[in-house]
Coordinates of N, CA and C in Angstrom, one line a residue:
Chain H
E243 N 11.8 -80.2 13.7 CA 10.5 -80.6 14.3 C 9.5 -79.5 14.0
E244 N 8.3 -80.0 13.6 CA 7.2 -79.1 13.3 C 6.6 -78.6 14.7
Q245 N 6.5 -77.3 14.9 CA 6.2 -76.9 16.2 C 5.4 -75.5 16.1
L246 N 4.5 -75.4 17.1 CA 3.8 -74.2 17.3 C 4.0 -73.8 18.8
V247 N 4.3 -72.5 19.0 CA 4.5 -72.0 20.4 C 3.6 -70.8 20.6
E248 N 2.7 -70.9 21.6 CA 1.9 -69.8 21.9 C 2.5 -68.9 23.0
S249 N 2.2 -67.6 23.0 CA 2.6 -66.7 24.1 C 1.6 -65.6 24.2
G250 N 1.8 -64.8 25.3 CA 0.9 -63.6 25.4 C -0.2 -63.8 26.4
G251 N -0.4 -64.9 27.0 CA -1.4 -65.1 28.0 C -1.1 -64.4 29.3
G252 N -2.1 -64.3 30.2 CA -1.8 -63.7 31.5 C -3.1 -63.3 32.2
L253 N -3.0 -62.6 33.2 CA -4.1 -62.1 34.0 C -4.5 -60.7 33.5
V254 N -5.8 -60.6 33.3 CA -6.3 -59.3 32.8 C -7.7 -59.0 33.4
Q255 N -8.0 -57.7 33.6 CA -9.2 -57.4 34.2 C -10.4 -57.4 33.2
P256 N -11.6 -57.7 33.6 CA -12.7 -57.6 32.7 C -12.7 -56.3 32.0
G257 N -13.0 -56.4 30.6 CA -13.0 -55.3 29.8 C -11.6 -55.0 29.2
G258 N -10.6 -55.7 29.6 CA -9.2 -55.4 29.2 C -8.9 -56.2 27.9
S259 N -7.7 -56.1 27.4 CA -7.2 -56.6 26.2 C -6.0 -57.5 26.3
L260 N -5.8 -58.4 25.5 CA -4.6 -59.2 25.4 C -4.4 -59.6 23.9
R261 N -3.1 -59.8 23.6 CA -2.8 -60.2 22.2 C -2.0 -61.5 22.3
L262 N -2.5 -62.6 21.8 CA -1.9 -63.9 21.8 C -1.1 -64.0 20.5
S263 N 0.1 -64.7 20.6 CA 0.9 -65.0 19.5 C 1.1 -66.5 19.3
C264 N 1.2 -66.9 18.1 CA 1.4 -68.3 17.8 C 2.6 -68.4 16.8
A265 N 3.7 -68.8 17.2 CA 4.9 -68.8 16.4 C 5.2 -70.3 15.9
A266 N 5.3 -70.4 14.5 CA 5.5 -71.7 13.9 C 7.0 -71.9 13.5
S267 N 7.4 -73.1 13.5 CA 8.8 -73.5 13.1 C 8.7 -74.9 12.6
G268 N 9.7 -75.2 11.7 CA 9.9 -76.5 11.2 C 9.0 -76.9 10.0
F269 N 8.2 -76.0 9.5 CA 7.4 -76.3 8.3 C 7.1 -75.0 7.6
T270 N 6.5 -75.2 6.4 CA 6.2 -74.0 5.5 C 4.9 -73.4 6.0
F271 N 5.1 -72.5 6.9 CA 3.9 -71.9 7.6 C 2.9 -71.3 6.6
S272 N 3.3 -70.7 5.6 CA 2.3 -70.0 4.7 C 1.4 -71.0 4.0
S273 N 1.7 -72.3 4.0 CA 0.9 -73.3 3.3 C -0.3 -73.8 4.2
Y274 N -0.3 -73.4 5.4 CA -1.3 -74.0 6.3 C -2.3 -72.9 6.9
S275 N -3.5 -73.4 7.0 CA -4.5 -72.6 7.8 C -4.2 -72.8 9.3
V276 N -4.6 -71.9 10.1 CA -4.4 -71.9 11.5 C -5.6 -71.6 12.3
T277 N -5.8 -72.3 13.4 CA -7.0 -72.1 14.2 C -6.7 -71.9 15.6
W278 N -7.6 -71.2 16.4 CA -7.4 -71.1 17.8 C -8.6 -71.9 18.4
V279 N -8.3 -72.6 19.5 CA -9.2 -73.4 20.2 C -9.0 -73.1 21.7
R280 N -10.0 -73.0 22.5 CA -9.8 -72.7 23.9 C -10.5 -73.8 24.8
Q281 N -10.0 -73.8 26.0 CA -10.5 -74.8 27.0 C -10.6 -74.2 28.3
A282 N -11.8 -73.9 28.8 CA -12.0 -73.3 30.1 C -11.7 -74.4 31.1
P283 N -11.3 -74.0 32.3 CA -10.9 -74.9 33.4 C -11.9 -76.0 33.6
G284 N -11.5 -77.3 33.5 CA -12.3 -78.4 33.7 C -13.3 -78.7 32.6
K285 N -13.3 -78.0 31.5 CA -14.3 -78.1 30.5 C -13.7 -78.7 29.2
G286 N -14.6 -78.8 28.2 CA -14.1 -79.4 26.9 C -13.5 -78.3 26.0
L287 N -13.3 -78.7 24.8 CA -12.6 -77.9 23.8 C -13.7 -77.1 23.0
K288 N -13.3 -75.8 22.8 CA -14.2 -74.9 22.0 C -13.4 -74.2 20.9
W289 N -14.0 -74.2 19.7 CA -13.3 -73.5 18.6 C -13.6 -72.0 18.7
V290 N -12.5 -71.2 18.4 CA -12.6 -69.8 18.6 C -12.6 -69.1 17.3
S291 N -11.5 -69.4 16.4 CA -11.3 -68.6 15.2 C -10.4 -69.4 14.3
Y292 N -10.4 -69.0 13.0 CA -9.7 -69.7 12.0 C -9.3 -68.8 10.9
I293 N -8.1 -68.9 10.4 CA -7.6 -68.1 9.3 C -7.0 -69.0 8.2
T294 N -7.4 -68.8 7.0 CA -6.9 -69.7 5.9 C -5.4 -69.3 5.5
S295 N -4.9 -70.2 4.7 CA -3.5 -70.0 4.3 C -3.4 -69.0 3.1
S296 N -4.4 -68.7 2.4 CA -4.3 -68.0 1.2 C -3.9 -66.6 1.4
S297 N -3.3 -66.0 0.3 CA -2.8 -64.6 0.5 C -3.9 -63.6 0.9
S298 N -5.1 -63.9 0.4 CA -6.2 -63.1 0.9 C -7.0 -63.9 1.9
S299 N -6.4 -64.0 3.1 CA -6.9 -65.0 4.1 C -8.4 -64.8 4.4
T300 N -9.1 -66.0 4.4 CA -10.5 -66.0 4.8 C -10.5 -66.2 6.3
I301 N -11.4 -65.6 7.0 CA -11.4 -65.6 8.5 C -12.8 -65.9 9.0
Y302 N -12.8 -66.7 10.0 CA -14.1 -67.1 10.7 C -13.9 -67.0 12.2
Y303 N -15.1 -66.7 12.8 CA -15.1 -66.5 14.3 C -16.3 -67.3 14.9
A304 N -16.1 -67.8 16.1 CA -17.2 -68.2 16.9 C -18.1 -67.0 17.3
D305 N -19.4 -67.2 17.4 CA -20.3 -66.1 17.7 C -19.9 -65.5 19.0
S306 N -19.4 -66.3 19.9 CA -19.1 -65.8 21.3 C -18.0 -64.8 21.3
V307 N -17.1 -64.7 20.2 CA -16.0 -63.8 20.2 C -16.1 -62.8 19.1
Q308 N -17.1 -63.0 18.2 CA -17.2 -62.1 17.0 C -17.4 -60.7 17.5
G309 N -16.6 -59.8 16.9 CA -16.6 -58.4 17.2 C -15.7 -58.0 18.4
R310 N -15.2 -59.0 19.1 CA -14.3 -58.7 20.2 C -12.9 -59.2 19.9
F311 N -12.8 -60.3 19.2 CA -11.5 -60.9 18.9 C -11.2 -60.7 17.4
T312 N -9.9 -60.6 17.1 CA -9.4 -60.4 15.7 C -8.2 -61.3 15.5
I313 N -8.3 -62.2 14.5 CA -7.2 -63.1 14.1 C -6.5 -62.5 12.9
S314 N -5.2 -62.7 12.9 CA -4.4 -62.2 11.8 C -3.2 -63.1 11.7
R315 N -2.5 -62.9 10.6 CA -1.3 -63.7 10.4 C -0.2 -62.9 9.7
D316 N 1.0 -63.2 9.9 CA 2.2 -62.6 9.3 C 3.1 -63.7 8.8
N317 N 2.9 -64.0 7.5 CA 3.7 -65.2 7.0 C 5.2 -64.9 7.0
A318 N 5.6 -63.6 6.9 CA 7.0 -63.3 6.9 C 7.6 -63.6 8.3
K319 N 6.8 -63.6 9.3 CA 7.2 -63.9 10.7 C 6.8 -65.2 11.2
N320 N 6.2 -66.0 10.3 CA 5.7 -67.3 10.6 C 4.8 -67.3 11.9
S321 N 3.9 -66.4 11.9 CA 3.1 -66.2 13.2 C 1.7 -65.9 12.9
V322 N 0.8 -66.3 13.8 CA -0.6 -65.9 13.8 C -0.9 -65.2 15.2
Y323 N -1.8 -64.3 15.1 CA -2.1 -63.5 16.3 C -3.6 -63.6 16.6
L324 N -3.9 -63.4 17.9 CA -5.3 -63.3 18.3 C -5.4 -62.1 19.2
Q325 N -5.9 -61.0 18.7 CA -6.2 -59.8 19.5 C -7.5 -60.0 20.2
M326 N -7.5 -59.9 21.5 CA -8.7 -60.1 22.3 C -9.0 -58.8 23.1
N327 N -10.1 -58.3 22.7 CA -10.6 -57.0 23.4 C -11.9 -57.3 24.2
S328 N -12.2 -56.4 25.0 CA -13.5 -56.5 25.8 C -13.6 -57.8 26.5
L329 N -12.5 -58.2 27.1 CA -12.5 -59.6 27.7 C -13.5 -59.7 28.9
R330 N -14.0 -60.9 28.9 CA -15.0 -61.3 30.0 C -14.5 -62.4 30.8
A331 N -15.1 -62.6 31.9 CA -14.7 -63.7 32.8 C -14.8 -65.1 32.1
E332 N -15.9 -65.2 31.2 CA -16.1 -66.4 30.5 C -15.0 -66.7 29.4
D333 N -14.2 -65.8 29.1 CA -13.0 -66.0 28.2 C -11.9 -66.6 28.9
T334 N -11.9 -66.8 30.2 CA -10.9 -67.5 30.9 C -10.7 -68.9 30.4
A335 N -9.5 -69.2 30.0 CA -9.3 -70.6 29.4 C -7.8 -70.7 29.0
V336 N -7.4 -71.9 28.7 CA -6.2 -72.2 28.0 C -6.5 -72.0 26.5
Y337 N -5.7 -71.2 25.8 CA -5.8 -71.0 24.4 C -4.8 -71.8 23.6
Y338 N -5.2 -72.6 22.7 CA -4.3 -73.4 21.8 C -4.4 -72.9 20.4
C339 N -3.2 -72.8 19.7 CA -3.3 -72.6 18.3 C -3.0 -74.0 17.7
A340 N -3.5 -74.2 16.5 CA -3.3 -75.5 15.8 C -3.3 -75.2 14.3
R341 N -2.5 -76.0 13.6 CA -2.5 -75.9 12.1 C -3.4 -76.9 11.5
L342 N -3.8 -76.6 10.3 CA -4.6 -77.5 9.5 C -4.1 -77.6 8.1
P343 N -3.7 -78.8 7.6 CA -3.4 -78.9 6.2 C -4.6 -78.5 5.3
S344 N -5.8 -78.9 5.7 CA -7.0 -78.5 5.1 C -8.1 -78.8 6.0
D345 N -9.3 -78.3 5.7 CA -10.5 -78.5 6.6 C -10.7 -80.0 6.8
Y346 N -10.4 -80.8 5.8 CA -10.7 -82.3 5.9 C -9.7 -83.0 6.8
H347 N -8.4 -82.4 6.9 CA -7.4 -83.1 7.6 C -7.3 -82.9 9.1
G348 N -8.2 -82.0 9.6 CA -8.1 -81.8 11.0 C -6.9 -81.0 11.5
M349 N -6.9 -80.8 12.8 CA -5.8 -80.0 13.4 C -4.6 -80.9 13.8
D350 N -3.6 -81.0 12.9 CA -2.6 -82.0 13.1 C -1.4 -81.6 13.9
V351 N -1.2 -80.4 14.2 CA -0.1 -79.9 15.0 C -0.6 -78.8 16.0
W352 N -0.4 -79.0 17.3 CA -0.9 -78.1 18.3 C 0.2 -77.5 19.1
G353 N 0.0 -76.2 19.5 CA 0.9 -75.7 20.5 C 0.6 -76.2 21.9
Q354 N 1.4 -75.7 22.8 CA 1.3 -76.2 24.2 C 0.2 -75.5 25.0
G355 N -0.3 -74.4 24.4 CA -1.3 -73.6 25.1 C -0.8 -72.4 25.9
T356 N -1.6 -71.4 26.0 CA -1.2 -70.2 26.9 C -2.5 -69.9 27.6
T357 N -2.3 -69.6 28.9 CA -3.5 -69.4 29.8 C -3.9 -68.0 29.9
V358 N -5.2 -67.7 29.7 CA -5.7 -66.4 29.9 C -6.7 -66.4 31.0
T359 N -6.5 -65.5 32.0 CA -7.4 -65.4 33.1 C -8.0 -64.0 33.2
V360 N -9.3 -63.9 33.1 CA -10.0 -62.6 33.2 C -10.6 -62.5 34.5
S361 N -10.1 -61.7 35.4 CA -10.6 -61.5 36.7 C -10.2 -60.2 37.3
S362 N -11.0 -59.7 38.2 CA -10.7 -58.4 38.8 C -10.0 -58.7 40.2
Chain R
D7 N -25.9 -74.1 13.9 CA -24.7 -74.8 14.3 C -24.9 -76.3 14.2
I8 N -23.9 -77.0 13.9 CA -24.0 -78.5 14.0 C -23.7 -79.0 15.4
Q9 N -24.7 -79.7 15.9 CA -24.5 -80.2 17.3 C -23.9 -81.6 17.2
M10 N -23.0 -81.8 18.2 CA -22.2 -83.1 18.4 C -22.7 -83.8 19.6
T11 N -23.1 -85.0 19.5 CA -23.5 -85.8 20.7 C -22.6 -87.0 20.8
Q12 N -21.8 -86.9 21.8 CA -20.7 -88.0 22.0 C -21.1 -88.9 23.1
S13 N -20.9 -90.2 23.0 CA -21.3 -91.1 24.1 C -20.3 -92.3 24.1
P14 N -20.1 -92.9 25.3 CA -20.6 -92.3 26.6 C -19.7 -91.1 27.0
S15 N -20.1 -90.5 28.1 CA -19.3 -89.4 28.6 C -18.1 -89.9 29.4
S16 N -18.2 -91.1 29.9 CA -17.0 -91.8 30.5 C -17.2 -93.3 30.4
L17 N -16.0 -94.0 30.5 CA -16.1 -95.4 30.6 C -14.8 -95.9 31.3
S18 N -15.0 -97.1 31.8 CA -13.8 -97.8 32.5 C -13.7 -99.1 31.8
A19 N -12.5 -99.5 31.4 CA -12.2 -100.7 30.7 C -10.9 -101.3 31.2
S20 N -10.6 -102.5 30.8 CA -9.4 -103.1 31.2 C -8.4 -103.2 30.0
V21 N -7.1 -103.3 30.3 CA -6.1 -103.5 29.3 C -6.5 -104.7 28.4
G22 N -6.4 -104.4 27.1 CA -6.8 -105.5 26.2 C -8.2 -105.4 25.7
D23 N -9.0 -104.7 26.3 CA -10.4 -104.5 25.9 C -10.6 -103.8 24.6
R24 N -11.7 -104.1 23.9 CA -12.1 -103.3 22.8 C -13.0 -102.2 23.2
V25 N -12.7 -100.9 22.9 CA -13.5 -99.8 23.3 C -14.0 -99.0 22.1
T26 N -15.3 -98.7 22.3 CA -16.0 -97.9 21.2 C -16.6 -96.7 21.7
I27 N -16.3 -95.6 21.1 CA -16.9 -94.3 21.4 C -17.7 -93.8 20.2
T28 N -18.9 -93.3 20.4 CA -19.7 -92.8 19.3 C -19.9 -91.3 19.3
C29 N -20.1 -90.8 18.1 CA -20.3 -89.4 17.9 C -21.4 -89.2 16.9
R30 N -22.5 -88.5 17.2 CA -23.6 -88.3 16.3 C -23.7 -86.8 16.0
T31 N -23.9 -86.4 14.8 CA -24.0 -85.0 14.4 C -25.4 -84.7 14.0
S32 N -25.8 -83.4 14.2 CA -27.2 -83.0 14.0 C -27.5 -82.9 12.5
Q33 N -26.5 -83.0 11.6 CA -26.8 -83.0 10.2 C -25.6 -83.7 9.5
S34 N -25.8 -84.1 8.3 CA -24.7 -84.8 7.6 C -23.5 -83.9 7.4
I35 N -22.3 -84.4 7.6 CA -21.1 -83.6 7.6 C -20.1 -84.2 6.6
N36 N -20.6 -85.0 5.7 CA -19.7 -85.5 4.5 C -18.4 -86.0 5.0
N37 N -18.3 -86.7 6.1 CA -17.1 -87.3 6.7 C -16.1 -86.3 7.1
Y38 N -16.4 -85.0 7.3 CA -15.5 -84.1 7.9 C -15.5 -84.2 9.4
L39 N -15.0 -85.4 9.8 CA -15.1 -85.7 11.3 C -13.7 -86.2 11.7
N40 N -13.3 -85.5 12.8 CA -12.0 -85.8 13.3 C -12.1 -86.3 14.8
W41 N -11.1 -87.0 15.2 CA -11.0 -87.5 16.6 C -9.7 -87.1 17.2
Y42 N -9.7 -86.6 18.5 CA -8.6 -86.2 19.2 C -8.5 -86.9 20.5
Q43 N -7.3 -87.0 21.0 CA -7.0 -87.6 22.3 C -6.3 -86.5 23.1
Q44 N -6.8 -86.3 24.4 CA -6.2 -85.3 25.2 C -5.9 -85.9 26.6
K45 N -4.7 -85.7 27.1 CA -4.3 -86.1 28.4 C -4.2 -84.9 29.3
P46 N -4.4 -85.0 30.6 CA -4.5 -83.9 31.5 C -3.3 -83.0 31.4
G47 N -3.5 -81.7 31.2 CA -2.5 -80.7 31.1 C -1.7 -80.6 29.8
K48 N -2.2 -81.4 28.8 CA -1.5 -81.5 27.6 C -2.5 -81.0 26.4
A49 N -1.9 -80.6 25.3 CA -2.6 -80.3 24.1 C -3.2 -81.5 23.5
P50 N -4.3 -81.4 22.8 CA -4.9 -82.5 22.1 C -4.0 -83.1 21.0
I51 N -4.2 -84.3 20.7 CA -3.5 -85.0 19.6 C -4.5 -85.5 18.6
L52 N -4.2 -85.2 17.3 CA -5.1 -85.7 16.2 C -4.9 -87.2 16.1
L53 N -6.0 -88.0 16.2 CA -5.9 -89.5 16.0 C -6.4 -89.9 14.6
I54 N -7.6 -89.4 14.2 CA -8.3 -89.8 13.0 C -8.8 -88.5 12.3
Y55 N -8.7 -88.4 11.0 CA -9.3 -87.3 10.3 C -10.1 -87.9 9.1
G56 N -11.0 -87.1 8.6 CA -11.9 -87.6 7.5 C -12.6 -88.8 7.9
A57 N -13.0 -89.0 9.1 CA -13.8 -90.0 9.7 C -13.1 -91.4 9.9
S58 N -12.1 -91.7 9.0 CA -11.5 -93.0 9.0 C -10.0 -93.1 8.7
S59 N -9.4 -91.9 8.4 CA -8.0 -91.9 8.1 C -7.1 -91.8 9.3
L60 N -6.2 -92.7 9.5 CA -5.3 -92.7 10.7 C -4.2 -91.7 10.5
Q61 N -4.1 -90.7 11.4 CA -3.1 -89.7 11.4 C -1.7 -90.4 11.5
S62 N -0.7 -89.9 10.8 CA 0.6 -90.5 10.8 C 1.2 -90.5 12.2
G63 N 1.7 -91.7 12.6 CA 2.3 -91.8 13.9 C 1.4 -92.3 14.9
V64 N 0.1 -92.4 14.6 CA -0.8 -92.9 15.6 C -0.9 -94.4 15.6
P65 N -0.9 -95.1 16.7 CA -0.9 -96.6 16.7 C -2.1 -97.1 16.0
S66 N -1.9 -98.3 15.3 CA -3.0 -98.9 14.5 C -4.1 -99.4 15.3
R67 N -4.0 -99.5 16.6 CA -5.2 -100.0 17.4 C -6.3 -99.0 17.4
F68 N -6.0 -97.7 17.0 CA -7.0 -96.7 16.8 C -7.6 -96.8 15.4
S69 N -8.9 -96.7 15.3 CA -9.6 -96.7 14.0 C -10.9 -95.9 14.1
G70 N -11.3 -95.3 13.0 CA -12.5 -94.6 12.9 C -13.4 -95.1 11.8
S71 N -14.7 -95.0 12.0 CA -15.6 -95.4 10.9 C -16.9 -94.6 11.0
G72 N -17.7 -94.8 10.0 CA -19.0 -94.1 10.0 C -19.1 -93.1 8.8
S73 N -20.3 -92.6 8.7 CA -20.6 -91.7 7.6 C -21.9 -91.0 7.9
G74 N -22.1 -89.9 7.1 CA -23.4 -89.2 7.3 C -23.4 -88.4 8.7
T75 N -24.1 -89.0 9.6 CA -24.3 -88.4 10.9 C -23.8 -89.3 12.1
D76 N -23.4 -90.5 11.8 CA -23.0 -91.4 12.9 C -21.6 -91.9 12.7
F77 N -20.8 -91.7 13.7 CA -19.3 -92.0 13.6 C -18.9 -92.7 14.9
T78 N -17.8 -93.5 14.7 CA -17.3 -94.3 15.8 C -15.8 -94.3 15.8
L79 N -15.2 -94.1 17.0 CA -13.8 -94.3 17.3 C -13.7 -95.6 18.0
T80 N -12.8 -96.5 17.6 CA -12.6 -97.8 18.2 C -11.1 -97.9 18.6
I81 N -10.9 -98.4 19.8 CA -9.6 -98.8 20.3 C -9.6 -100.3 20.4
S82 N -8.9 -101.0 19.5 CA -9.0 -102.4 19.4 C -8.5 -103.2 20.6
S83 N -7.5 -102.7 21.2 CA -6.9 -103.4 22.4 C -6.4 -102.3 23.3
L84 N -7.1 -102.0 24.3 CA -6.8 -100.8 25.1 C -5.5 -101.0 25.9
Q85 N -4.7 -100.0 25.8 CA -3.4 -100.0 26.5 C -3.4 -99.0 27.7
P86 N -2.5 -99.1 28.6 CA -2.5 -98.2 29.8 C -2.3 -96.7 29.4
E87 N -1.5 -96.5 28.3 CA -1.3 -95.1 27.9 C -2.5 -94.5 27.1
D88 N -3.6 -95.3 26.9 CA -4.7 -94.7 26.3 C -5.7 -94.1 27.3
S89 N -5.3 -94.1 28.5 CA -6.2 -93.3 29.5 C -6.1 -91.8 29.2
A90 N -7.3 -91.3 28.8 CA -7.3 -89.9 28.3 C -8.8 -89.5 28.1
T91 N -9.0 -88.3 27.6 CA -10.3 -87.9 27.2 C -10.2 -87.8 25.6
Y92 N -11.3 -88.3 25.0 CA -11.4 -88.3 23.6 C -12.5 -87.4 23.1
Y93 N -12.2 -86.6 22.0 CA -13.2 -85.7 21.5 C -13.4 -85.9 20.0
C94 N -14.6 -85.8 19.5 CA -14.9 -85.8 18.1 C -15.0 -84.3 17.8
Q95 N -14.8 -84.0 16.5 CA -14.9 -82.6 16.0 C -15.3 -82.6 14.6
Q96 N -16.2 -81.7 14.2 CA -16.6 -81.6 12.8 C -16.0 -80.3 12.2
S97 N -15.4 -80.5 11.0 CA -14.8 -79.3 10.3 C -15.6 -79.1 9.0
Y98 N -16.8 -79.5 8.9 CA -17.6 -79.4 7.7 C -18.1 -77.9 7.5
S99 N -18.5 -77.3 8.6 CA -19.0 -75.9 8.5 C -18.7 -75.2 9.8
T100 N -18.4 -73.9 9.6 CA -18.2 -73.1 10.8 C -19.6 -72.7 11.4
P101 N -19.7 -72.6 12.7 CA -18.7 -72.8 13.7 C -18.3 -74.3 13.9
W102 N -17.0 -74.6 13.8 CA -16.6 -75.9 14.1 C -17.0 -76.3 15.5
T103 N -17.4 -77.5 15.7 CA -17.9 -77.9 17.0 C -17.2 -79.2 17.4
F104 N -17.1 -79.3 18.7 CA -16.5 -80.5 19.3 C -17.6 -81.3 20.1
G105 N -17.5 -82.6 20.2 CA -18.3 -83.3 21.2 C -17.8 -82.9 22.6
Q106 N -18.6 -83.4 23.6 CA -18.4 -83.0 25.0 C -17.2 -83.8 25.6
G107 N -16.8 -84.8 24.9 CA -15.6 -85.6 25.4 C -16.1 -86.9 26.0
T108 N -15.2 -87.9 25.9 CA -15.4 -89.2 26.6 C -14.1 -89.5 27.4
R109 N -14.2 -89.6 28.7 CA -13.1 -89.9 29.6 C -13.0 -91.4 29.6
V110 N -11.8 -91.9 29.2 CA -11.5 -93.3 29.3 C -10.6 -93.6 30.4
E111 N -11.0 -94.5 31.3 CA -10.2 -94.9 32.4 C -9.8 -96.4 32.3
I112 N -8.6 -96.7 32.7 CA -8.1 -98.0 32.6 C -8.4 -98.7 34.0

């Protein structure tokens, strides 16, 4: 079964850091781009970041996280990471990772999500 | 940024009804338009990609159409399990953006 599993969420104080992980199984992970999408409580979906499948991965960020979040991947471990620094209350959300066969094909496999709460 | 305007924000329909949700983009996106279904507490599911291609495993009552800046998701015969929120999303250029969602109630 093709699967993504997120981990690393939790409660953190404003200004703190968290590292989310997205572990893939059941498919050739290195062939796929991966994206992070978040959903604040009761709100819609918001794109966060994206890393391509290429060996020299191309990376993109939403303006709201640029300079604070860092996406990376380790194809040997079939994993993508989201390092989140300088966290703010407005970063509170469920964070999903999803894979993309290509930009045109959409996000076809999603993880179950991990919850990040930024609060004092 | 490409703005997504999705309508309606919610609708109520009966089993067997034909339901249409529209998504308008602020600029042409060359059919890089995807539709997702999300049920409460669950991750989204890809329904349609490339504006009109049905994702594998998705029931054929779901279909997508449109081009340029105007797109439509149609459920040909609404089923009880279709109660969910539906989102359009453009992957033409970053930042990728989603519509605000349409809640479908049965």
